[in-house]
């Protein structure tokens, strides 16, 4: 199979027969009345949200508002001491707190994760090729040649040269590290990408290129995305619909552009005003993609 054919194949799932089926047509993620308490502190309170097929949805809030805790709840990565109430359904599976096997079966296969700090998220002793290949090794029965072909094609799609396949994270720039993170998240053609503040550790020019790359890849794959950030300037570039979270509760939802233009809640107005002050337009001399 040549590289063009491989690109076409990767637009489909690694194995369509093993892709999780949806409980309801078009439903990718369903959260109902989710609450999380840790050490008698409520960190999520009655959170309800839906993400449909091919939707790009944002979750925005200030530091400490509960954004990352919601990601941990959805992906089964909460601390063991957490007390969880409510329902999460993903990939046709109703997930129960503490069911590590069910969450692990979906992570990396149905849902791909892009993290805030790529330097910390990548395994320092794995090469780029080994890092991107890992989800394939964990979830699919492919031979070494098939895995390598898929990895090299994915590196090309995220804008990394084949010559970097043998490099290690410390040898890459921040933007290159995040491209590796995106490649790793997308290599199994997941239905949902969760991007948890994926550009916070990057300068603003690199932010733009990474956001545009991520949106393009998600759209071309027909996947959905939950994009978490504290910055409306980033959110407006990545999503079409968004939810505002404050102190563990969803306080406002709507079209991203509409909320940016006419925020109703005081906390949303604070975030909008910050976005107008700190935009993605900065000195291009600080480009380290």
mmCIF file of C-alpha atoms in Angstrom:
data_model
loop_
_atom_site.group_PDB
_atom_site.id
_atom_site.type_symbol
_atom_site.label_atom_id
_atom_site.label_comp_id
_atom_site.label_asym_id
_atom_site.label_seq_id
_atom_site.Cartn_x
_atom_site.Cartn_y
_atom_site.Cartn_z
ATOM 1 C CA UNK A 1 0.000 0.000 0.000
ATOM 2 C CA UNK A 2 1.436 3.372 -0.979
ATOM 3 C CA UNK A 3 1.377 6.471 1.225
ATOM 4 C CA UNK A 4 -1.721 7.918 -0.484
ATOM 5 C CA UNK A 5 -3.655 4.687 0.011
ATOM 6 C CA UNK A 6 -2.539 4.612 3.618
ATOM 7 C CA UNK A 7 -3.876 8.139 4.163
ATOM 8 C CA UNK A 8 -7.233 7.040 2.785
ATOM 9 C CA UNK A 9 -7.251 3.978 5.019
ATOM 10 C CA UNK A 10 -6.503 6.053 8.095
ATOM 11 C CA UNK A 11 -9.592 8.146 7.439
ATOM 12 C CA UNK A 12 -11.414 4.972 8.473
ATOM 13 C CA UNK A 13 -11.015 3.180 11.787
ATOM 14 C CA UNK A 14 -8.183 0.740 12.348
ATOM 15 C CA UNK A 15 -10.793 -1.977 12.580
ATOM 16 C CA UNK A 16 -14.363 -0.919 11.914
ATOM 17 C CA UNK A 17 -15.695 -4.104 13.482
ATOM 18 C CA UNK A 18 -14.155 -3.206 16.830
ATOM 19 C CA UNK A 19 -15.175 0.448 16.908
ATOM 20 C CA UNK A 20 -17.630 0.993 19.768
ATOM 21 C CA UNK A 21 -21.219 1.421 18.667
ATOM 22 C CA UNK A 22 -23.324 4.363 19.831
ATOM 23 C CA UNK A 23 -26.285 3.792 22.100
ATOM 24 C CA UNK A 24 -28.177 6.578 20.366
ATOM 25 C CA UNK A 25 -27.635 7.744 16.803
ATOM 26 C CA UNK A 26 -25.256 10.687 16.796
ATOM 27 C CA UNK A 27 -24.472 10.503 20.516
ATOM 28 C CA UNK A 28 -20.755 10.589 21.291
ATOM 29 C CA UNK A 29 -20.717 11.610 24.963
ATOM 30 C CA UNK A 30 -23.598 11.960 27.420
ATOM 31 C CA UNK A 31 -23.123 13.266 30.960
ATOM 32 C CA UNK A 32 -26.038 13.603 33.378
ATOM 33 C CA UNK A 33 -26.056 15.157 36.859
ATOM 34 C CA UNK A 34 -22.366 14.480 37.409
ATOM 35 C CA UNK A 35 -21.055 15.372 40.849
ATOM 36 C CA UNK A 36 -17.616 14.767 42.317
ATOM 37 C CA UNK A 37 -16.520 15.245 45.904
ATOM 38 C CA UNK A 38 -12.939 14.967 47.124
ATOM 39 C CA UNK A 39 -12.155 15.257 50.836
ATOM 40 C CA UNK A 40 -15.648 16.675 51.501
ATOM 41 C CA UNK A 41 -15.135 19.398 48.890
ATOM 42 C CA UNK A 42 -17.516 19.478 45.929
ATOM 43 C CA UNK A 43 -15.416 19.952 42.783
ATOM 44 C CA UNK A 44 -18.166 19.167 40.244
ATOM 45 C CA UNK A 45 -21.814 19.904 40.948
ATOM 46 C CA UNK A 46 -24.706 18.584 38.844
ATOM 47 C CA UNK A 47 -22.885 18.809 35.485
ATOM 48 C CA UNK A 48 -24.924 17.811 32.423
ATOM 49 C CA UNK A 49 -23.636 17.926 28.853
ATOM 50 C CA UNK A 50 -23.916 16.228 25.473
ATOM 51 C CA UNK A 51 -21.553 16.027 22.517
ATOM 52 C CA UNK A 52 -22.954 14.863 19.208
ATOM 53 C CA UNK A 53 -21.307 13.417 16.130
ATOM 54 C CA UNK A 54 -18.737 15.747 14.503
ATOM 55 C CA UNK A 55 -19.346 18.500 17.075
ATOM 56 C CA UNK A 56 -16.536 20.738 18.330
ATOM 57 C CA UNK A 57 -17.576 21.828 21.803
ATOM 58 C CA UNK A 58 -15.641 24.063 24.162
ATOM 59 C CA UNK A 59 -15.471 24.066 27.926
ATOM 60 C CA UNK A 60 -14.157 27.339 29.312
ATOM 61 C CA UNK A 61 -13.497 28.488 32.846
ATOM 62 C CA UNK A 62 -10.936 30.150 35.060
ATOM 63 C CA UNK A 63 -8.224 28.194 36.847
ATOM 64 C CA UNK A 64 -9.764 26.026 39.553
ATOM 65 C CA UNK A 65 -13.244 26.104 38.019
ATOM 66 C CA UNK A 66 -13.407 22.330 37.540
ATOM 67 C CA UNK A 67 -12.393 21.961 33.886
ATOM 68 C CA UNK A 68 -9.634 19.403 34.319
ATOM 69 C CA UNK A 69 -11.573 17.550 37.010
ATOM 70 C CA UNK A 70 -14.394 17.050 34.500
ATOM 71 C CA UNK A 71 -11.905 15.592 32.018
ATOM 72 C CA UNK A 72 -10.622 13.222 34.698
ATOM 73 C CA UNK A 73 -14.170 12.131 35.519
ATOM 74 C CA UNK A 74 -15.040 11.487 31.873
ATOM 75 C CA UNK A 75 -11.882 9.468 31.287
ATOM 76 C CA UNK A 76 -11.822 7.541 34.567
ATOM 77 C CA UNK A 77 -8.727 9.237 35.957
ATOM 78 C CA UNK A 78 -10.163 10.664 39.171
ATOM 79 C CA UNK A 79 -8.377 10.028 42.477
ATOM 80 C CA UNK A 80 -9.578 6.824 44.130
ATOM 81 C CA UNK A 81 -10.828 8.820 47.108
ATOM 82 C CA UNK A 82 -13.280 10.747 44.928
ATOM 83 C CA UNK A 83 -16.997 10.196 45.493
ATOM 84 C CA UNK A 84 -18.884 10.318 42.196
ATOM 85 C CA UNK A 85 -22.580 10.644 41.421
ATOM 86 C CA UNK A 86 -24.497 10.869 38.141
ATOM 87 C CA UNK A 87 -24.155 9.115 34.801
ATOM 88 C CA UNK A 88 -21.547 9.073 32.042
ATOM 89 C CA UNK A 89 -22.247 7.265 28.772
ATOM 90 C CA UNK A 90 -19.558 7.060 26.118
ATOM 91 C CA UNK A 91 -19.231 4.730 23.175
ATOM 92 C CA UNK A 92 -22.522 3.076 24.032
ATOM 93 C CA UNK A 93 -21.155 2.161 27.466
ATOM 94 C CA UNK A 94 -22.549 3.462 30.732
ATOM 95 C CA UNK A 95 -19.456 4.061 32.831
ATOM 96 C CA UNK A 96 -19.373 3.537 36.568
ATOM 97 C CA UNK A 97 -16.879 5.202 38.901
ATOM 98 C CA UNK A 98 -14.156 2.721 39.798
ATOM 99 C CA UNK A 99 -14.672 0.507 36.747
ATOM 100 C CA UNK A 100 -11.087 0.910 35.600
ATOM 101 C CA UNK A 101 -11.324 -1.796 32.932
ATOM 102 C CA UNK A 102 -14.265 -0.129 31.162
ATOM 103 C CA UNK A 103 -12.569 3.275 31.139
ATOM 104 C CA UNK A 104 -9.244 1.788 30.009
ATOM 105 C CA UNK A 105 -10.943 0.020 27.096
ATOM 106 C CA UNK A 106 -12.188 3.376 25.787
ATOM 107 C CA UNK A 107 -9.113 5.535 26.451
ATOM 108 C CA UNK A 108 -6.878 5.601 23.401
ATOM 109 C CA UNK A 109 -9.410 3.745 21.247
ATOM 110 C CA UNK A 110 -12.758 5.552 21.447
ATOM 111 C CA UNK A 111 -11.419 8.729 23.024
ATOM 112 C CA UNK A 112 -8.034 10.322 22.393
ATOM 113 C CA UNK A 113 -6.454 12.770 24.834
ATOM 114 C CA UNK A 114 -4.287 15.793 24.063
ATOM 115 C CA UNK A 115 -2.722 17.226 27.202
ATOM 116 C CA UNK A 116 -1.735 20.678 28.410
ATOM 117 C CA UNK A 117 2.012 20.156 28.744
ATOM 118 C CA UNK A 118 3.356 17.910 25.982
ATOM 119 C CA UNK A 119 6.809 17.813 27.522
ATOM 120 C CA UNK A 120 5.385 16.223 30.660
ATOM 121 C CA UNK A 121 2.782 14.064 28.880
ATOM 122 C CA UNK A 122 5.216 12.308 26.529
ATOM 123 C CA UNK A 123 7.264 9.393 27.816
ATOM 124 C CA UNK A 124 10.876 10.641 27.898
ATOM 125 C CA UNK A 125 12.360 7.206 27.133
ATOM 126 C CA UNK A 126 10.200 6.491 24.076
ATOM 127 C CA UNK A 127 11.122 7.750 20.626
ATOM 128 C CA UNK A 128 8.567 9.678 18.574
ATOM 129 C CA UNK A 129 7.729 6.534 16.609
ATOM 130 C CA UNK A 130 7.355 4.420 19.754
ATOM 131 C CA UNK A 131 5.189 7.078 21.415
ATOM 132 C CA UNK A 132 2.742 7.403 18.521
ATOM 133 C CA UNK A 133 2.693 3.639 18.028
ATOM 134 C CA UNK A 134 1.795 2.809 21.629
ATOM 135 C CA UNK A 135 -2.043 3.090 21.321
ATOM 136 C CA UNK A 136 -1.941 0.774 18.309
ATOM 137 C CA UNK A 137 0.084 -1.792 20.270
ATOM 138 C CA UNK A 138 -2.334 -1.591 23.202
ATOM 139 C CA UNK A 139 -5.627 -1.757 21.314
ATOM 140 C CA UNK A 140 -5.132 -3.454 17.932
ATOM 141 C CA UNK A 141 -3.570 -6.604 16.536
ATOM 142 C CA UNK A 142 -1.361 -5.225 13.778
ATOM 143 C CA UNK A 143 2.027 -6.445 12.631
ATOM 144 C CA UNK A 144 5.117 -4.281 12.964
ATOM 145 C CA UNK A 145 5.034 -3.178 9.339
ATOM 146 C CA UNK A 146 1.406 -2.050 9.517
ATOM 147 C CA UNK A 147 2.066 -0.123 12.718
ATOM 148 C CA UNK A 148 5.084 1.613 11.251
ATOM 149 C CA UNK A 149 3.215 2.563 8.073
ATOM 150 C CA UNK A 150 0.394 4.084 10.103
ATOM 151 C CA UNK A 151 2.775 5.961 12.372
ATOM 152 C CA UNK A 152 4.779 7.426 9.494
ATOM 153 C CA UNK A 153 1.588 8.500 7.737
ATOM 154 C CA UNK A 154 0.300 10.150 10.902
ATOM 155 C CA UNK A 155 3.576 12.003 11.433
ATOM 156 C CA UNK A 156 3.244 13.391 7.920
ATOM 157 C CA UNK A 157 -0.337 14.458 8.622
ATOM 158 C CA UNK A 158 0.682 16.437 11.718
ATOM 159 C CA UNK A 159 3.517 18.128 9.842
ATOM 160 C CA UNK A 160 6.500 16.262 11.268
ATOM 161 C CA UNK A 161 9.263 14.946 8.988
ATOM 162 C CA UNK A 162 10.056 11.236 8.968
ATOM 163 C CA UNK A 163 13.553 12.102 10.148
ATOM 164 C CA UNK A 164 12.145 12.862 13.608
ATOM 165 C CA UNK A 165 10.719 9.355 14.105
ATOM 166 C CA UNK A 166 13.768 8.257 16.067
ATOM 167 C CA UNK A 167 14.027 11.451 18.137
ATOM 168 C CA UNK A 168 13.124 11.744 21.811
ATOM 169 C CA UNK A 169 10.872 14.378 23.420
ATOM 170 C CA UNK A 170 13.744 16.433 24.861
ATOM 171 C CA UNK A 171 15.130 16.855 21.337
ATOM 172 C CA UNK A 172 11.931 18.520 20.073
ATOM 173 C CA UNK A 173 10.528 22.025 20.372
ATOM 174 C CA UNK A 174 7.304 22.583 22.322
ATOM 175 C CA UNK A 175 5.285 22.781 19.127
ATOM 176 C CA UNK A 176 6.835 19.570 17.803
ATOM 177 C CA UNK A 177 6.116 17.825 21.094
ATOM 178 C CA UNK A 178 2.464 18.804 20.885
ATOM 179 C CA UNK A 179 2.282 17.567 17.292
ATOM 180 C CA UNK A 180 3.530 14.210 18.573
ATOM 181 C CA UNK A 181 0.818 14.361 21.254
ATOM 182 C CA UNK A 182 -1.842 15.026 18.612
ATOM 183 C CA UNK A 183 -0.537 12.193 16.441
ATOM 184 C CA UNK A 184 -0.672 9.844 19.428
ATOM 185 C CA UNK A 185 -4.252 10.884 20.233
ATOM 186 C CA UNK A 186 -5.471 10.430 16.646
ATOM 187 C CA UNK A 187 -3.554 7.327 15.558
ATOM 188 C CA UNK A 188 -6.454 4.966 16.392
ATOM 189 C CA UNK A 189 -9.106 7.133 14.683
ATOM 190 C CA UNK A 190 -11.078 7.780 17.896
ATOM 191 C CA UNK A 191 -14.619 9.124 17.819
ATOM 192 C CA UNK A 192 -13.884 11.791 20.444
ATOM 193 C CA UNK A 193 -10.825 13.960 21.048
ATOM 194 C CA UNK A 194 -10.510 15.648 24.441
ATOM 195 C CA UNK A 195 -8.001 18.493 24.294
ATOM 196 C CA UNK A 196 -7.235 19.749 27.806
ATOM 197 C CA UNK A 197 -5.682 23.233 27.428
ATOM 198 C CA UNK A 198 -3.419 21.883 24.657
ATOM 199 C CA UNK A 199 -1.800 25.223 23.791
ATOM 200 C CA UNK A 200 -1.277 26.796 27.221
ATOM 201 C CA UNK A 201 2.421 25.845 27.326
ATOM 202 C CA UNK A 202 3.079 27.298 23.843
ATOM 203 C CA UNK A 203 3.592 30.842 22.630
ATOM 204 C CA UNK A 204 0.731 32.485 20.782
ATOM 205 C CA UNK A 205 1.962 32.017 17.203
ATOM 206 C CA UNK A 206 2.512 28.312 17.821
ATOM 207 C CA UNK A 207 -0.917 28.172 19.483
ATOM 208 C CA UNK A 208 -2.536 29.236 16.225
ATOM 209 C CA UNK A 209 -0.773 26.577 14.164
ATOM 210 C CA UNK A 210 -1.529 23.829 16.695
ATOM 211 C CA UNK A 211 -5.210 24.793 17.010
ATOM 212 C CA UNK A 212 -5.653 24.961 13.238
ATOM 213 C CA UNK A 213 -3.926 21.588 12.833
ATOM 214 C CA UNK A 214 -6.064 19.952 15.510
ATOM 215 C CA UNK A 215 -9.321 21.326 14.120
ATOM 216 C CA UNK A 216 -8.378 20.263 10.587
ATOM 217 C CA UNK A 217 -7.509 16.706 11.642
ATOM 218 C CA UNK A 218 -10.620 16.311 13.788
ATOM 219 C CA UNK A 219 -12.836 17.550 10.967
ATOM 220 C CA UNK A 220 -11.185 15.361 8.317
ATOM 221 C CA UNK A 221 -11.587 12.311 10.571
ATOM 222 C CA UNK A 222 -15.260 13.067 11.193
ATOM 223 C CA UNK A 223 -14.560 12.970 14.933
ATOM 224 C CA UNK A 224 -15.957 15.107 17.744
ATOM 225 C CA UNK A 225 -13.918 17.262 20.082
ATOM 226 C CA UNK A 226 -14.204 18.612 23.616
ATOM 227 C CA UNK A 227 -11.751 21.514 23.851
ATOM 228 C CA UNK A 228 -10.940 22.805 27.334
ATOM 229 C CA UNK A 229 -9.400 26.219 27.891
ATOM 230 C CA UNK A 230 -9.525 29.368 30.003
ATOM 231 C CA UNK A 231 -9.148 31.636 26.951
ATOM 232 C CA UNK A 232 -12.064 32.697 24.724
ATOM 233 C CA UNK A 233 -9.606 33.812 22.028
ATOM 234 C CA UNK A 234 -8.458 30.200 21.695
ATOM 235 C CA UNK A 235 -11.970 28.799 22.082
ATOM 236 C CA UNK A 236 -13.442 30.895 19.286
ATOM 237 C CA UNK A 237 -10.862 29.492 16.904
ATOM 238 C CA UNK A 238 -11.442 25.841 17.871
ATOM 239 C CA UNK A 239 -15.156 25.392 18.615
ATOM 240 C CA UNK A 240 -18.661 26.262 17.500
ATOM 241 C CA UNK A 241 -20.505 25.663 20.770
ATOM 242 C CA UNK A 242 -19.296 26.137 24.310
ATOM 243 C CA UNK A 243 -20.107 25.759 27.981
ATOM 244 C CA UNK A 244 -18.852 28.012 30.762
ATOM 245 C CA UNK A 245 -17.936 26.341 34.059
ATOM 246 C CA UNK A 246 -17.494 28.149 37.368
ATOM 247 C CA UNK A 247 -16.931 26.548 40.785
ATOM 248 C CA UNK A 248 -17.839 23.135 39.426
ATOM 249 C CA UNK A 249 -21.112 24.125 37.765
ATOM 250 C CA UNK A 250 -22.050 24.839 34.145
ATOM 251 C CA UNK A 251 -23.339 28.421 34.329
ATOM 252 C CA UNK A 252 -23.849 29.320 30.652
ATOM 253 C CA UNK A 253 -23.994 27.510 27.322
ATOM 254 C CA UNK A 254 -24.479 28.528 23.732
ATOM 255 C CA UNK A 255 -22.935 29.303 20.375
ATOM 256 C CA UNK A 256 -19.283 30.247 20.900
ATOM 257 C CA UNK A 257 -19.454 33.394 18.773
ATOM 258 C CA UNK A 258 -22.694 34.503 20.456
ATOM 259 C CA UNK A 259 -21.266 34.078 23.958
ATOM 260 C CA UNK A 260 -18.149 35.962 22.938
ATOM 261 C CA UNK A 261 -20.303 38.791 21.559
ATOM 262 C CA UNK A 262 -22.960 38.915 24.276
ATOM 263 C CA UNK A 263 -22.011 37.113 27.499
ATOM 264 C CA UNK A 264 -24.791 36.957 30.064
ATOM 265 C CA UNK A 265 -23.090 35.784 33.258
ATOM 266 C CA UNK A 266 -20.505 37.897 35.140
ATOM 267 C CA UNK A 267 -17.883 35.154 35.042
ATOM 268 C CA UNK A 268 -18.365 34.767 31.279
ATOM 269 C CA UNK A 269 -17.925 38.527 30.837
ATOM 270 C CA UNK A 270 -14.631 38.368 32.749
ATOM 271 C CA UNK A 271 -13.365 35.633 30.427
ATOM 272 C CA UNK A 272 -14.491 37.554 27.341
ATOM 273 C CA UNK A 273 -12.785 40.743 28.509
ATOM 274 C CA UNK A 274 -9.574 38.817 29.152
ATOM 275 C CA UNK A 275 -9.735 37.344 25.651
ATOM 276 C CA UNK A 276 -10.052 40.813 24.131
ATOM 277 C CA UNK A 277 -6.928 41.878 26.003
ATOM 278 C CA UNK A 278 -4.865 38.750 25.350
ATOM 279 C CA UNK A 279 -5.446 37.616 21.779
ATOM 280 C CA UNK A 280 -3.588 35.184 19.528
ATOM 281 C CA UNK A 281 -1.908 38.068 17.683
ATOM 282 C CA UNK A 282 1.592 38.531 19.041
ATOM 283 C CA UNK A 283 5.134 39.119 17.812
ATOM 284 C CA UNK A 284 5.940 36.459 15.159
ATOM 285 C CA UNK A 285 9.576 36.477 16.213
ATOM 286 C CA UNK A 286 8.601 34.151 19.081
ATOM 287 C CA UNK A 287 7.682 31.309 16.750
ATOM 288 C CA UNK A 288 8.851 27.886 17.965
ATOM 289 C CA UNK A 289 6.555 25.451 16.137
#
